[in-house]
Amino acid sequence: MNNRFISVLSGLFFATLSFNISQAHAQSDNFSVQQLAQVEQIKLQALESDLAWRLVESLTTEVGPRMPGTPGDKAAVAWAVAKFKAMGFDKVWTEPATFPKWLRYSESAAIVSPAPQALHITALGNSISTPKAGIQAQVIEFQSLAELENAPDNAAKGKIVFINYRMNRNRDGNGYGPAVQARRDGAVVAAQKGAVGYVMRSVSTANHRFAHTGGSHYKAGVTKIVTTAIANADADQLHRLIALDKPVIINIKVQAKSMGEGTSYNVIAEFTGSEYPEQHVLIGGHLDSWDLGTGALDDGAGVAITMAAAKLAVSKGKPKRSIRVVLFAAEEFGLWGAKAYVKANKASLANIVAAAESDFGAGKIWAFDANVHVSVLPLVSDIAAMMKSLDVEYLAKNSARGGPDLIPFRPFNIPVFRLSQDGSDYFDYHHTADDTLDKIDPEKLRQNVAVYAVFAYMAANAKTRLIGK
Ligand SMILES: [Zn+2]
């Protein structure tokens, strides 16, 4: 269904509301006819609301980049607290999260010979600095991390390793997992093979000339070498030059610094439930971003979608169960906010009736699935039925994984949901200077809010509660 069709449908709902409810939903055990009518009204409101847009516009404009431990991160925490309060949430609070702080100062690179020219490069998070004059060495190319791993010891001695693996484009982002290993572990493996520097083709589906940053790590006992990524176009160029069989020498300059332990804050807000206040729906995104862009898609959109959805979900009155929005800290440096949240809230995790994180940009939601106890699957079907008119397909596999910040929750078997966005172009912009507000389509953003609002309302107001496996 295209967006125009959604708009047309919105109009039709007004005319056919009572018909829809009496025909399609009267037999639900979990919701009254009046509640289902409210879901339809909330859906329509969400499809016409610009609340999420105003939030993400404000966050990316008035705050901008939000790398953990920077003044922008601090400003984002203050921004979120102020917005939640202004939006009328019943409770707003922060919880600290610590993380290893890292700052980028400058980065550049060039092919020195045989064809001198600039390379568009970025340091990966956690990278060490090079000497001021840079690291200059011959490049040795590998097609994948696995190929590097299988190379003999000292295969890269004194050289700069270049991994030329290109990720594939897919609606569900399944190219990311295989590609991201080279970002996380590449510098460690390269150093083990004797390399003095590491550069990879960006984890990217883009044709533009921005390099993609992202988290990386070192390993105790292995020499730390500079770890970087170049834009796809530059990786193509480097590959072509190397294929000419003359030594290709590049220079990489990075100034960055690890600064010890930093502290940021999860920002949490709740509309308190009237019947079971301790039970809660948990939705959210992560408040931090990388420093290169303004973090509009990653994850300003998720922040805005879930804040707006919670507000819309309570527009018909207090929910039975609480609706909690958690804006996680320091996700990009390694899920530090989520880990701190789980640790600080261990005693109440069993009260989570449904959890979902929005952290895959702002593309239209096309699928819905759960990971819950089989006894509550009829309730999941009821929720999915109300998303159908928003063009959301129910996958019914019952094996959904939540967003990245829900990974630390996994040992606790909470009921997890996935509201799958179309991420076909997500990795064109992800972690680049090009992740900016203009990449968000306001109409698709509204569809996201509508789906999340339906989800939050229904999980919070169902007769029975959702439970995990
Ligand atoms: Zn993210």
mmCIF file of N, CA and C and ligand atoms in Angstrom, residues 286 298-299 331-332 359 426, ligand 1:
data_model
loop_
_atom_site.group_PDB
_atom_site.id
_atom_site.type_symbol
_atom_site.label_atom_id
_atom_site.label_comp_id
_atom_site.label_asym_id
_atom_site.label_seq_id
_atom_site.Cartn_x
_atom_site.Cartn_y
_atom_site.Cartn_z
ATOM 1 N N HIS A 286 17.190 5.071 21.160
ATOM 2 C CA HIS A 286 18.357 5.572 21.894
ATOM 3 C C HIS A 286 18.594 7.044 21.581
ATOM 4 N N ASP A 298 19.166 7.689 12.950
ATOM 5 C CA ASP A 298 19.747 6.852 14.008
ATOM 6 C C ASP A 298 20.159 7.709 15.184
ATOM 7 N N ASP A 299 19.287 7.903 16.166
ATOM 8 C CA ASP A 299 17.979 7.303 16.249
ATOM 9 C C ASP A 299 16.974 8.365 16.668
ATOM 10 N N GLU A 331 24.091 4.007 23.313
ATOM 11 C CA GLU A 331 23.883 2.763 22.552
ATOM 12 C C GLU A 331 25.028 2.539 21.575
ATOM 13 N N GLU A 332 25.448 3.617 20.922
ATOM 14 C CA GLU A 332 26.437 3.473 19.847
ATOM 15 C C GLU A 332 27.795 2.985 20.350
ATOM 16 N N ASP A 359 14.633 1.473 16.244
ATOM 17 C CA ASP A 359 16.019 1.893 15.984
ATOM 18 C C ASP A 359 16.466 1.389 14.617
ATOM 19 N N TYR A 426 18.274 2.462 4.695
ATOM 20 C CA TYR A 426 18.811 2.847 6.011
ATOM 21 C C TYR A 426 20.338 2.890 6.009
HETATM 22 ZN ZN ZN B 1 20.799 3.145 16.408
#
